[in-house]
mmCIF file of C-alpha atoms and ligand atoms in Angstrom:
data_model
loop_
_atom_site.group_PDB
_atom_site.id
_atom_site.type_symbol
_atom_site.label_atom_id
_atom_site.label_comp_id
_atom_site.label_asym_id
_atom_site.label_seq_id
_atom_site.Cartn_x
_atom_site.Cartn_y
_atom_site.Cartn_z
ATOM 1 C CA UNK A 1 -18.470 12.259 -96.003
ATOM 2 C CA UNK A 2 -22.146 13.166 -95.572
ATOM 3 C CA UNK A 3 -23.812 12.698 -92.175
ATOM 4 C CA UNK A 4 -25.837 9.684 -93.854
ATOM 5 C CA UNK A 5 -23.095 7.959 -95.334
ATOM 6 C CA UNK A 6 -21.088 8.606 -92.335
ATOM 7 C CA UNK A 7 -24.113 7.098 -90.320
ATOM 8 C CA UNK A 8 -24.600 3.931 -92.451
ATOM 9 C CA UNK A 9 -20.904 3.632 -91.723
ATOM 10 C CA UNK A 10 -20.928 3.628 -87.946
ATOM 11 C CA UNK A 11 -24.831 1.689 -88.143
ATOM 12 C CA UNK A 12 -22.975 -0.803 -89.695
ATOM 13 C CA UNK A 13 -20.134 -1.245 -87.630
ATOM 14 C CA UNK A 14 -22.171 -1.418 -84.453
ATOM 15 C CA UNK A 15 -24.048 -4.248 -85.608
ATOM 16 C CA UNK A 16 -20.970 -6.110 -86.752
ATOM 17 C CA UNK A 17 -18.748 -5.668 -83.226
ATOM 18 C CA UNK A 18 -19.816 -9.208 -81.365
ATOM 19 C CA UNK A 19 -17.591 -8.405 -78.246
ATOM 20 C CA UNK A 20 -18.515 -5.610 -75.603
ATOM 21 C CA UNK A 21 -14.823 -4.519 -76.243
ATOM 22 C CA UNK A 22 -15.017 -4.432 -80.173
ATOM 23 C CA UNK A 23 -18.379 -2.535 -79.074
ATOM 24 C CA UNK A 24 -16.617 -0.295 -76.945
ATOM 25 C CA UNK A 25 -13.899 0.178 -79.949
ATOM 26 C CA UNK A 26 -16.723 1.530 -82.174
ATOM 27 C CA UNK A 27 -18.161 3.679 -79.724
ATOM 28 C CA UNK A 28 -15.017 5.831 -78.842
ATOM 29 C CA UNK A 29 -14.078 6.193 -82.650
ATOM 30 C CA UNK A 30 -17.416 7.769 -82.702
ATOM 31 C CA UNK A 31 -18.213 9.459 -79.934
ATOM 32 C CA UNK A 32 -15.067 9.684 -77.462
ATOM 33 C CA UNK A 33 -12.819 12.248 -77.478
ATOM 34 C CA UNK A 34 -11.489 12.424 -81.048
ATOM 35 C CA UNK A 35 -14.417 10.751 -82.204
ATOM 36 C CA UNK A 36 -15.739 11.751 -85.616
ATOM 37 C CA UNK A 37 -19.107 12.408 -84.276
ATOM 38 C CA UNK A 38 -17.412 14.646 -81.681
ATOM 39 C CA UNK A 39 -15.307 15.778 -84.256
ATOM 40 C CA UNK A 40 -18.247 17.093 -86.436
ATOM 41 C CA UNK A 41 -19.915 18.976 -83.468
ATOM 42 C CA UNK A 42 -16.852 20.902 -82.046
ATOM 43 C CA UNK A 43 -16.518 21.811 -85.835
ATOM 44 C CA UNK A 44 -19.659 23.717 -85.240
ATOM 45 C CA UNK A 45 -18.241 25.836 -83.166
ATOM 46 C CA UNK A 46 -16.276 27.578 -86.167
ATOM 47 C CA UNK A 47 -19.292 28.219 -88.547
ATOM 48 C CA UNK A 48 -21.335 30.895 -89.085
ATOM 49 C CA UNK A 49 -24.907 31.112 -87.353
ATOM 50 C CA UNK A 50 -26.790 30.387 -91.115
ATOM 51 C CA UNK A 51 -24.480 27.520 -91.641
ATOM 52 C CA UNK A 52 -24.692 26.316 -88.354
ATOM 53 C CA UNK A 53 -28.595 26.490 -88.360
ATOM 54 C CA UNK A 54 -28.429 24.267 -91.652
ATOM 55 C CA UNK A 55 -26.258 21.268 -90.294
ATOM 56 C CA UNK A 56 -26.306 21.155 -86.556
ATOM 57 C CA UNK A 57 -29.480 19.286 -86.397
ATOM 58 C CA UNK A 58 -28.527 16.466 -88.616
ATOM 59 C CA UNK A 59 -25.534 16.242 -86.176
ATOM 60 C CA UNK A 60 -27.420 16.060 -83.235
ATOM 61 C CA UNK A 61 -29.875 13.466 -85.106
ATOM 62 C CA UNK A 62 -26.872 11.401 -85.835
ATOM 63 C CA UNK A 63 -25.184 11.855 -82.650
ATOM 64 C CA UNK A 64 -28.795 10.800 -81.245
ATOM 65 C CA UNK A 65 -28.951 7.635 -83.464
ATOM 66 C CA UNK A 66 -25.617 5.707 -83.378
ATOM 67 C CA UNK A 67 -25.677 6.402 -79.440
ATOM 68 C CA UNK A 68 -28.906 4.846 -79.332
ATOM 69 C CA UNK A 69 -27.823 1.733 -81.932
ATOM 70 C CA UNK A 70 -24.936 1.466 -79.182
ATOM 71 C CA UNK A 71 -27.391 1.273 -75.910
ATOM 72 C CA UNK A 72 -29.276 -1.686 -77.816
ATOM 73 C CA UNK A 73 -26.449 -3.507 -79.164
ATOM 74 C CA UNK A 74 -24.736 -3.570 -75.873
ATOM 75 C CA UNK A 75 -27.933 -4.290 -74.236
ATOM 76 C CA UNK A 76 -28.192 -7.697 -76.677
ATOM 77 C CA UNK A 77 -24.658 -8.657 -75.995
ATOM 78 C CA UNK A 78 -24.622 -8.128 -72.112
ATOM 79 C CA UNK A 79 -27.555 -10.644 -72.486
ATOM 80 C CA UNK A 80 -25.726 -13.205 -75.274
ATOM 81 C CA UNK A 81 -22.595 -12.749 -72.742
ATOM 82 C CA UNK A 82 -24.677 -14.029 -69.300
ATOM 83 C CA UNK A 83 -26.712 -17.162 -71.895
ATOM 84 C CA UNK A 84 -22.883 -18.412 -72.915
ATOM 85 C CA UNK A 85 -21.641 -17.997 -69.314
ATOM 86 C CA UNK A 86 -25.035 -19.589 -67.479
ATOM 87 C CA UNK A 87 -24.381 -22.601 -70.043
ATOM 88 C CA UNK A 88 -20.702 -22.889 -69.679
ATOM 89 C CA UNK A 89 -20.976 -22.851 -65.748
ATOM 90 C CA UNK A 90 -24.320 -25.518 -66.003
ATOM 91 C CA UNK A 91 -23.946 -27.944 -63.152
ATOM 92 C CA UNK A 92 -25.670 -30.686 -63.758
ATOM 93 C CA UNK A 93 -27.029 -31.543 -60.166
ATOM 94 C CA UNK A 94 -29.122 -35.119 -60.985
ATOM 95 C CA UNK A 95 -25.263 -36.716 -61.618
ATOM 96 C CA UNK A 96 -23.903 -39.032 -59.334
ATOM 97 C CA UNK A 97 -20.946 -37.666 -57.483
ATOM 98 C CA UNK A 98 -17.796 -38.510 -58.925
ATOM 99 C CA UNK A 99 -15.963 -41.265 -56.451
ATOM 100 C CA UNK A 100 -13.936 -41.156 -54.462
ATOM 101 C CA UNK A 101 -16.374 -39.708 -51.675
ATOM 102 C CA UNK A 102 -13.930 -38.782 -49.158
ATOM 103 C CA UNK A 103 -16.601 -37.378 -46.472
ATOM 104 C CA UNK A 104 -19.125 -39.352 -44.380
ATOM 105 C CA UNK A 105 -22.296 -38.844 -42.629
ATOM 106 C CA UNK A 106 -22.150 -37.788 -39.028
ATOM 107 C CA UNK A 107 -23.680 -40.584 -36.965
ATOM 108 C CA UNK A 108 -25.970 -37.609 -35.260
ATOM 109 C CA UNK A 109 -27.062 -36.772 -38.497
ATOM 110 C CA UNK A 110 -27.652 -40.290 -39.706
ATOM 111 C CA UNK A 111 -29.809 -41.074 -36.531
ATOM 112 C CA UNK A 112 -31.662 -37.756 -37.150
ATOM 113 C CA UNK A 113 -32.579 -39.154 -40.756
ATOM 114 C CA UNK A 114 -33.385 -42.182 -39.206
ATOM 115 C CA UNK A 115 -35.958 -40.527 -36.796
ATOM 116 C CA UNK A 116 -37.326 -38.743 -38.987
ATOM 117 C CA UNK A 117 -37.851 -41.146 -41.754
ATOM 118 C CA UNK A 118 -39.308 -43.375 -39.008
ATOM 119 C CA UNK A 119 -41.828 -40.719 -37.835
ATOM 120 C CA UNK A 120 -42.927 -39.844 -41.487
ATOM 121 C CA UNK A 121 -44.070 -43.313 -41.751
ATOM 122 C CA UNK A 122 -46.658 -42.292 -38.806
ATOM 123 C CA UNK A 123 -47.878 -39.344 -40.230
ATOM 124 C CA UNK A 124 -45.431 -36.999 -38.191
ATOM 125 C CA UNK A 125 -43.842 -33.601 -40.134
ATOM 126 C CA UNK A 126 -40.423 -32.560 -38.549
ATOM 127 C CA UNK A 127 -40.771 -28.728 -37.343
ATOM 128 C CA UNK A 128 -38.227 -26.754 -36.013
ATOM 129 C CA UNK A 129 -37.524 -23.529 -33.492
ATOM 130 C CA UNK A 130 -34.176 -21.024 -33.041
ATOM 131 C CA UNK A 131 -31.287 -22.532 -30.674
ATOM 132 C CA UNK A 132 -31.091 -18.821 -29.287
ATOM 133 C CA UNK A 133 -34.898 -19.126 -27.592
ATOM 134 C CA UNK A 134 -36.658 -16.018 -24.910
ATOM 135 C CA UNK A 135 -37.104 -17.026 -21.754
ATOM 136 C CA UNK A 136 -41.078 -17.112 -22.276
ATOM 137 C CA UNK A 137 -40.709 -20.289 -24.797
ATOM 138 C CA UNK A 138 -37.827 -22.385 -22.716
ATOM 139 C CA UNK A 139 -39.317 -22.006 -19.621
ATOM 140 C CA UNK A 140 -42.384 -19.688 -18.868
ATOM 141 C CA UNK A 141 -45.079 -20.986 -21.933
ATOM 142 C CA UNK A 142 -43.896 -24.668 -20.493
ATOM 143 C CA UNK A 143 -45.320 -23.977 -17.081
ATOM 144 C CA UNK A 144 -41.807 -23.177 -15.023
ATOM 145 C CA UNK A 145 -42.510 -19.649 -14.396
ATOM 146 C CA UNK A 146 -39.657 -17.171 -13.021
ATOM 147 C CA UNK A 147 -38.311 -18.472 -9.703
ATOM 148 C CA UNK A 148 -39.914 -22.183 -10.248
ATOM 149 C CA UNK A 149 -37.375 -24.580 -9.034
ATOM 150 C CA UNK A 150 -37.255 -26.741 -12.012
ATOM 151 C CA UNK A 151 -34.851 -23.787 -13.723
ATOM 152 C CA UNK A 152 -32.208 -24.902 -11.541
ATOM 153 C CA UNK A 153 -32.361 -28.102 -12.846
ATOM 154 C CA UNK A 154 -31.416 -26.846 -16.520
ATOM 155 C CA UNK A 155 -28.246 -25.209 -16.032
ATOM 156 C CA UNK A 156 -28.833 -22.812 -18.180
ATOM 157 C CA UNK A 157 -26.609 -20.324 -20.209
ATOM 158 C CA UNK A 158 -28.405 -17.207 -20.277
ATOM 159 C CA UNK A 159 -27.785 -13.969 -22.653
ATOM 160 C CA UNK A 160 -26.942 -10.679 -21.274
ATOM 161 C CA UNK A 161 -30.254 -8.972 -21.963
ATOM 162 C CA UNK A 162 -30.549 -5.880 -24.645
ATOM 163 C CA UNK A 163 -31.513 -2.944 -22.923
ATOM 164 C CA UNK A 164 -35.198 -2.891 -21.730
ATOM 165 C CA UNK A 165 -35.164 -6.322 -23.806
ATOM 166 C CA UNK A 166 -36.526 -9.951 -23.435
ATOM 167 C CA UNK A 167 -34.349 -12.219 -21.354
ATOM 168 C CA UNK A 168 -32.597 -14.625 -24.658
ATOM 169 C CA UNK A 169 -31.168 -18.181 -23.258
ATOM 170 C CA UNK A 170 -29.658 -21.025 -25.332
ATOM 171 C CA UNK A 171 -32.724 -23.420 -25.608
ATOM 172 C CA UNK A 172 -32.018 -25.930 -22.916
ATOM 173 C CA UNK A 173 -34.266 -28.274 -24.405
ATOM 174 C CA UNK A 174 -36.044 -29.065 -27.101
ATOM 175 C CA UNK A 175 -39.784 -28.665 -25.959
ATOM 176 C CA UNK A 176 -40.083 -24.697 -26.667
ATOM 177 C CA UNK A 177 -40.661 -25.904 -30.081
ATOM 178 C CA UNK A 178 -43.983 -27.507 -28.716
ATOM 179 C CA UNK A 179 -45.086 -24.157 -27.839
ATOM 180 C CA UNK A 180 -43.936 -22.618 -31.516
ATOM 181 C CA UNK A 181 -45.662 -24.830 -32.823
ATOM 182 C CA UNK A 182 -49.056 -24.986 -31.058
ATOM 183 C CA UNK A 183 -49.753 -21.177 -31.274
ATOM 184 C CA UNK A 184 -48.306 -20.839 -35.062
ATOM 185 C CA UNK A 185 -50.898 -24.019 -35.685
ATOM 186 C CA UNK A 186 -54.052 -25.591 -35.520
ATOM 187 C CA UNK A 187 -55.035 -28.884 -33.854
ATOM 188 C CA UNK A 188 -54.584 -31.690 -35.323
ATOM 189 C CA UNK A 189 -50.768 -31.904 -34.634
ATOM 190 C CA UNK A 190 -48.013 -34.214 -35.302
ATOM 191 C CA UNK A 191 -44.949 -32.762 -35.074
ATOM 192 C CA UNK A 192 -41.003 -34.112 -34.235
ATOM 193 C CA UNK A 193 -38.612 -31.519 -33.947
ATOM 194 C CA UNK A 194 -34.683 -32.694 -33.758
ATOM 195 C CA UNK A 195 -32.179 -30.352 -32.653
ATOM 196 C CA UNK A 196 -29.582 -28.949 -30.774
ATOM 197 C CA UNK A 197 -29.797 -28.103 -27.134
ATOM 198 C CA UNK A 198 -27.393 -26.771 -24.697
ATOM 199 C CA UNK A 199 -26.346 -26.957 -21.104
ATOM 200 C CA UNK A 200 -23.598 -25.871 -18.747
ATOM 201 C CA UNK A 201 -22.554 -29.256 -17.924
ATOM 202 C CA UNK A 202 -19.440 -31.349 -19.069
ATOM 203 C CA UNK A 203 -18.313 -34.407 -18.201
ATOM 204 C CA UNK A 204 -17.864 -37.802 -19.658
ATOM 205 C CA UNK A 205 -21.445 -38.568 -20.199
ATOM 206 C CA UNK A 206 -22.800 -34.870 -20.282
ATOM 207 C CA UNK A 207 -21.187 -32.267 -23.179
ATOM 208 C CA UNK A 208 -22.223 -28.289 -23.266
ATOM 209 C CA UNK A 209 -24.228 -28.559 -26.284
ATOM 210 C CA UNK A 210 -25.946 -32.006 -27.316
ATOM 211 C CA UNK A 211 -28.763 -33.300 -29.258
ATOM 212 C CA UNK A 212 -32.511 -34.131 -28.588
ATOM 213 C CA UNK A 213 -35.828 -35.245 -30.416
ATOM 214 C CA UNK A 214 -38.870 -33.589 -29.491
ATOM 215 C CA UNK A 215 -42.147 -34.839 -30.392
ATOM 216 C CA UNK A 216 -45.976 -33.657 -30.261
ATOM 217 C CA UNK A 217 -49.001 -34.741 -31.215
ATOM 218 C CA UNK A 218 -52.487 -33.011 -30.102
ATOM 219 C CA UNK A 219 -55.660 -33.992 -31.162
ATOM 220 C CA UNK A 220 -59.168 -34.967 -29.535
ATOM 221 C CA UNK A 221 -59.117 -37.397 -26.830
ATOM 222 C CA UNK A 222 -55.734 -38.444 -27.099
ATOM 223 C CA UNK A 223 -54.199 -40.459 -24.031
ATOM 224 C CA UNK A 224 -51.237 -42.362 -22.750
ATOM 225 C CA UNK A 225 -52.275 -45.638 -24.745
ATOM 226 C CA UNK A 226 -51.646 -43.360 -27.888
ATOM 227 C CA UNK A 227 -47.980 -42.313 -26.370
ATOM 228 C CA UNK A 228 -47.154 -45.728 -24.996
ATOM 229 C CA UNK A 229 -47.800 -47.259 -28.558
ATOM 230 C CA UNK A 230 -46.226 -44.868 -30.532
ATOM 231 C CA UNK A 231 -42.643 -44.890 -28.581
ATOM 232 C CA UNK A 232 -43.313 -48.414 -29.088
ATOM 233 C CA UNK A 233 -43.429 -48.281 -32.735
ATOM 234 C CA UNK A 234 -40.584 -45.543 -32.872
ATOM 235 C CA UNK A 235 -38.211 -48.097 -30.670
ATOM 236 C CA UNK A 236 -38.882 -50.893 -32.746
ATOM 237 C CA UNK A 237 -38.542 -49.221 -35.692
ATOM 238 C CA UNK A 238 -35.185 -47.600 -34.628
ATOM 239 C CA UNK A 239 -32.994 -51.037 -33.301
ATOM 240 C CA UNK A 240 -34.786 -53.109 -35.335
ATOM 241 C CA UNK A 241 -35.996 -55.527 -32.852
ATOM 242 C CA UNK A 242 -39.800 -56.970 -32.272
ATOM 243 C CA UNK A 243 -39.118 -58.120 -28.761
ATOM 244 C CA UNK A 244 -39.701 -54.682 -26.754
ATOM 245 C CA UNK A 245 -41.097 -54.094 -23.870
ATOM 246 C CA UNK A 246 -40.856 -50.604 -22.261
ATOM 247 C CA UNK A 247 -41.761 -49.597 -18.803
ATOM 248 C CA UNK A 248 -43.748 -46.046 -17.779
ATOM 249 C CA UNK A 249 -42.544 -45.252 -14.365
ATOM 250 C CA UNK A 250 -44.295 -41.757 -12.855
ATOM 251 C CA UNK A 251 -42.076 -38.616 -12.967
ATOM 252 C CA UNK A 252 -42.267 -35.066 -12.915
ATOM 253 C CA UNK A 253 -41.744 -32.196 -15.719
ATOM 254 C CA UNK A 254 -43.633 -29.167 -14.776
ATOM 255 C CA UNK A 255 -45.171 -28.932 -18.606
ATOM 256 C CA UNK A 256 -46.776 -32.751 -17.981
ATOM 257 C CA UNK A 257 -49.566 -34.014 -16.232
ATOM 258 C CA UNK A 258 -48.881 -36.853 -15.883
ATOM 259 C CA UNK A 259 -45.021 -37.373 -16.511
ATOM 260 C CA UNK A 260 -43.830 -39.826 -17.294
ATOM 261 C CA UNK A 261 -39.813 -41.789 -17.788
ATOM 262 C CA UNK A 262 -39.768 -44.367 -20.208
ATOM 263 C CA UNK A 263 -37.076 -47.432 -19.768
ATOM 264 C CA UNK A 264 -36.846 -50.025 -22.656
ATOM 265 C CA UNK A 265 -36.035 -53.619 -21.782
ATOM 266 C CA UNK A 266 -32.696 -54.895 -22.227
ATOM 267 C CA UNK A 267 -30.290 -57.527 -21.618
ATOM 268 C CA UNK A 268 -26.388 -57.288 -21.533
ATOM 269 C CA UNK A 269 -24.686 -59.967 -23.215
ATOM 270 C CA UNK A 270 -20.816 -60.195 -23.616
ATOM 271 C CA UNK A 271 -20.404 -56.727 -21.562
ATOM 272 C CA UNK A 272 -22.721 -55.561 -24.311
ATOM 273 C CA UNK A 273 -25.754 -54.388 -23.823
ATOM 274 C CA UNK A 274 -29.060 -55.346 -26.304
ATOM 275 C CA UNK A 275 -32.238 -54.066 -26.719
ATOM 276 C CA UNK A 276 -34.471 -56.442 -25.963
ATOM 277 C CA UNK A 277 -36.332 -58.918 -23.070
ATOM 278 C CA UNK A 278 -36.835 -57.902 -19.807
ATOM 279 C CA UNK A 279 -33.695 -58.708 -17.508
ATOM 280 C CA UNK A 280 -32.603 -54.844 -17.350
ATOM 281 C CA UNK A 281 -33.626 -51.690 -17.528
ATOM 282 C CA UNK A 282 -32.238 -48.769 -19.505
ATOM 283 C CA UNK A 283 -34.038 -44.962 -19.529
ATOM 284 C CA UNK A 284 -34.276 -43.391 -22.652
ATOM 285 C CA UNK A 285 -36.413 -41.179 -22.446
ATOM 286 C CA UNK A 286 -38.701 -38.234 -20.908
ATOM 287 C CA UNK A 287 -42.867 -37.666 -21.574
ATOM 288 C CA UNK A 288 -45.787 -37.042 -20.728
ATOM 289 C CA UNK A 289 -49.457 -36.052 -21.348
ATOM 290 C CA UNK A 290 -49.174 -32.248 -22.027
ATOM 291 C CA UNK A 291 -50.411 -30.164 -19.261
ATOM 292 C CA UNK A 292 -53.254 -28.710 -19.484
ATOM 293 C CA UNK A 293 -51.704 -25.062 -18.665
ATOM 294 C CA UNK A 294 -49.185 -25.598 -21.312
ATOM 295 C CA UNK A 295 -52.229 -25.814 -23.516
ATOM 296 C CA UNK A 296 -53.912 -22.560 -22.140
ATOM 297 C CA UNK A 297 -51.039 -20.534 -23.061
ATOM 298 C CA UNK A 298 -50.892 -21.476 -26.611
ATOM 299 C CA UNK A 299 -54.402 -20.100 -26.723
ATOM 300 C CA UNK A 300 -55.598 -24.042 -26.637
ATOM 301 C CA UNK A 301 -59.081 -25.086 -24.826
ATOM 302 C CA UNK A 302 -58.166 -28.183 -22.755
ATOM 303 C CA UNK A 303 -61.450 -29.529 -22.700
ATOM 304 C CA UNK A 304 -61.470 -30.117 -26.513
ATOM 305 C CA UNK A 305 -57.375 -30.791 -27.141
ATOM 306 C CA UNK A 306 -55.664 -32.844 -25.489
ATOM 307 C CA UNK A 307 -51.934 -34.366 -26.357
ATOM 308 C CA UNK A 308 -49.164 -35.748 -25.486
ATOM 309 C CA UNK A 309 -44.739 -35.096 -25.892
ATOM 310 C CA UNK A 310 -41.668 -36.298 -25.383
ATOM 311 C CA UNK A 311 -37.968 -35.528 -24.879
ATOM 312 C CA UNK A 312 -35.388 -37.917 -26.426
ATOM 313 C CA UNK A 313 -31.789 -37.384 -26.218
ATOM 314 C CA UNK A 314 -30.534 -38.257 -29.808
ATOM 315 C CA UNK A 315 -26.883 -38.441 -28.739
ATOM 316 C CA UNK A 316 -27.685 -41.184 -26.244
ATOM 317 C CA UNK A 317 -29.904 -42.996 -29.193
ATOM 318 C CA UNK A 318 -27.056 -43.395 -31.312
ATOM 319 C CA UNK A 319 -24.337 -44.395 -28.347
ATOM 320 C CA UNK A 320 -26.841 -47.341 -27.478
ATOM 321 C CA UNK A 321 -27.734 -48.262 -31.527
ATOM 322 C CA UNK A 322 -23.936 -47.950 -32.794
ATOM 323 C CA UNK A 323 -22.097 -48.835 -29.758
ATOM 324 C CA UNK A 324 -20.159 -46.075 -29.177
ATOM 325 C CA UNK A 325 -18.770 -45.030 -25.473
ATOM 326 C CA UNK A 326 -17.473 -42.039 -24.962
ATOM 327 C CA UNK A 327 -20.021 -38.867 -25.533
ATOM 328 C CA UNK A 328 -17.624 -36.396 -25.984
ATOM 329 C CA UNK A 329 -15.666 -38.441 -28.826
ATOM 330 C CA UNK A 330 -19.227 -37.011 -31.140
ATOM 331 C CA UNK A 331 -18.010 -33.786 -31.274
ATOM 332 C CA UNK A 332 -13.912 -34.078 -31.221
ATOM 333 C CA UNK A 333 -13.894 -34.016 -35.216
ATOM 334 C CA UNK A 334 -11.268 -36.536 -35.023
ATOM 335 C CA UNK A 335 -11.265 -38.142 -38.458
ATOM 336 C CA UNK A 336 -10.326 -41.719 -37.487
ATOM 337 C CA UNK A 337 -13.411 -41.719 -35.325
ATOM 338 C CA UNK A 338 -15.378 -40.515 -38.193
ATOM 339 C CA UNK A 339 -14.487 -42.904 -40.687
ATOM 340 C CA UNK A 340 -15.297 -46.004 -38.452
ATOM 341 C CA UNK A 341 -18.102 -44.855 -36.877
ATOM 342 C CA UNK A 342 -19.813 -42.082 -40.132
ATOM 343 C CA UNK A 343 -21.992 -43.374 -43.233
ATOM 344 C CA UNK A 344 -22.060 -43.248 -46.666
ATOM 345 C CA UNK A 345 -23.193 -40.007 -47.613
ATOM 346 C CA UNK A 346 -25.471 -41.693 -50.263
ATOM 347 C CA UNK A 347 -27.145 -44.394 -47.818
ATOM 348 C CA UNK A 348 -30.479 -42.662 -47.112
ATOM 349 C CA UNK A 349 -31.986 -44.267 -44.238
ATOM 350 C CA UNK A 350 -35.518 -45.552 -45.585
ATOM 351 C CA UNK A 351 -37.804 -48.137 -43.420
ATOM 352 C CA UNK A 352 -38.029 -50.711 -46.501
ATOM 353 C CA UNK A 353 -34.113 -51.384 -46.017
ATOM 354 C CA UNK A 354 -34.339 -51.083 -42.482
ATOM 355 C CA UNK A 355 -33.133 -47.506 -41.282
ATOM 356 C CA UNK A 356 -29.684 -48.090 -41.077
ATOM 357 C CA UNK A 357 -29.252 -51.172 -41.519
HETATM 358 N N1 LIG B 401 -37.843 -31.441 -22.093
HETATM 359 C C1 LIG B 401 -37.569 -32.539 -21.193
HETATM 360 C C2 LIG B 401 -36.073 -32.576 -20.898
HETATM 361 O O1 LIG B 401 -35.298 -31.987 -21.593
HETATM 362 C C3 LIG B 401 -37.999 -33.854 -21.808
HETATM 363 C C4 LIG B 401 -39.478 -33.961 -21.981
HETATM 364 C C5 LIG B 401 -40.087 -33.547 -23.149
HETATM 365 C C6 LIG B 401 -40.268 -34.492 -20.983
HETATM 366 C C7 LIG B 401 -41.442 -33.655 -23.316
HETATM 367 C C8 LIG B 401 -41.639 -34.614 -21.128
HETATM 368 C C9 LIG B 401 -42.212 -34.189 -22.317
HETATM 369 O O2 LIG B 401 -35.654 -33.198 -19.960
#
């Protein structure tokens, strides 16, 4: 057969293979081992210089052309291969879930939804910082330098220290995010940032690692009317009563000035308790105007910012809205617990249905 007729040939079957293997068929019947391509060159070997000089370069210009047709025609079916696979393996992911749902929503998770579908609504964006936090944004930044008393109120679980390295603890609270965000933005600020925090404490009311709602707001001439309204708003919002009063009593967090706690009227009826009138008292809550040092080191001028924060525990929150008792029972993973106390994974809390209502 001539080289041309011979490369029609193989031309010809490339283009018809439509599977890498029948592709891969073609290829070694020309060019593996006993491949008539291969064939043809090691057949050079036995001619004479002259007649060597007159066909070896139409072998090598064949040998150069059906390995090239190959290279393309596996390049077009590598691609044809991924298209079919990417549209077999479509998911379509606007489709409802197919029932039954056997999971539910966490009531931690549902109550972080809740806050921070509740905050939106005032203008607040949720921001966030690492659980494994330096030293210098858990304590230092916040005004409790090295040695200041108020560390040994945190119990905190520190990191052995990298060589030469920065002092790493698990975030004891929530307010290094405060500092994250004031020196990563610029004034005005509304920020809540919900999260876990951790503690070496453990009892029936205290677990190692539990959940709190930070939140921030710095602008120009903000003061304690602004904070006293807005947790105001937030508690309404969040049990869905009108009727609250709350009460500021003075307290002391080294990154305030003033501090304040925050109790919200309740009453107990039944050996229940309800949010609501004035007959008892029930903290919920740390804040403060932010301290004017705090400020300073997040490169802030005092005289023109001023703001205020506050400290929420979220696992309380939910106890108090869903009635549960026991602390600990949040993170036992005990499914019986889960199913009467989780939600529907497809009930988004929004404020027009009354967050979780
Ligand atoms: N970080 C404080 C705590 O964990 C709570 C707090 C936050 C108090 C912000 C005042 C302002 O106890």
């Amino acid at each position: 057969m001539s080289t041309d007729a011979l490369q029609s040939e193989l031309l010809a079957r490339i283009y018809a293979a439509d599977t890498l293997d029948a592709l891969e068929a073609v290829r070694l019947a020309a060019l593996g081992k006993a491949g008539q391509i291969t064939q043809l060159m090691k057949s050079l070997g036995g001619l004479q210089p002259e007649e060597r000089l007159a066909v070896a370069p139409a072998y090598q210009a064949l040998r150069e052309t059906v390995s090239a047709a190959l290279e393309a025609r596996k390049a077009d079916l590598g691609r044809a291969a991924l298209t079919a696979r990417l549209e077999a393996e479509r998911i379509d992911m606007s489709l409802p879930p197919a029932p039954p749902l056997a999971g539910s929503v966490h009531p931690i998770s549902q109550v972080m939804d809740e806050l921070s579908e509740i905050f939106a609504d005032l203008g607040f964006a949720v921001a966030e910082g690492p659980e494994i936090e330096s030293d210098w944004h858990n304590f230092t930044a916040l005004n409790i330098p090295p040695e200041h008393p108020a560390r040994a109120m945190h119990d905190t679980f520190y990191a052995t220290p990298a060589e030469g390295g920065e002092r790493m603890v698990l975030r004891t609270h929530t307010s290094p995010v405060q500092i994250r965000t004031m020196m990563a933005e610029k004034p005005p600020i509304r920020i809540i940032a919900p999260g876990r925090v951790y503690r070496s404490d453990s009892d029936a009311t205290h677990t190692p690692m539990f959940h709190q709602v930070e939140g921030l707001v710095i602008d120009r001439g903000i003061h304690l009317g602004h904070l006293k309204w807005t947790l105001e708003t937030f508690v309404k919002a969040f049990f869905e009563v009108d009727d609250v009063t709350l009460r500021l009593r003075p307290s002391y967090f080294p990154f305030t000035e003033p501090g304040v706690e925050v109790d919200v009227g309740c009453s107990w009826e039944n050996g229940t308790l309800k949010i609501g009138g004035t007959s008892s008292w029930m903290e919920i809550l740390g804040a403060g105007m932010v301290h004017r040092r705090v400020l300073e080191n997040c490169g802030l001028d005092p005289a023109e910012w001023q703001g205020f924060a506050f400290g929420c525990g979220i696992d309380r929150l939910a106890m108090l809205k869903y009635g549960m008792t026991d602390l600990r029972a949040f993170f036992d993973a005990d499914l019986r617990w889960l199913k009467h106390f989780g939600f529907a994974s497809l009930d988004v809390p929004t404020l027009s249905a009354g967050v979780g209502a």
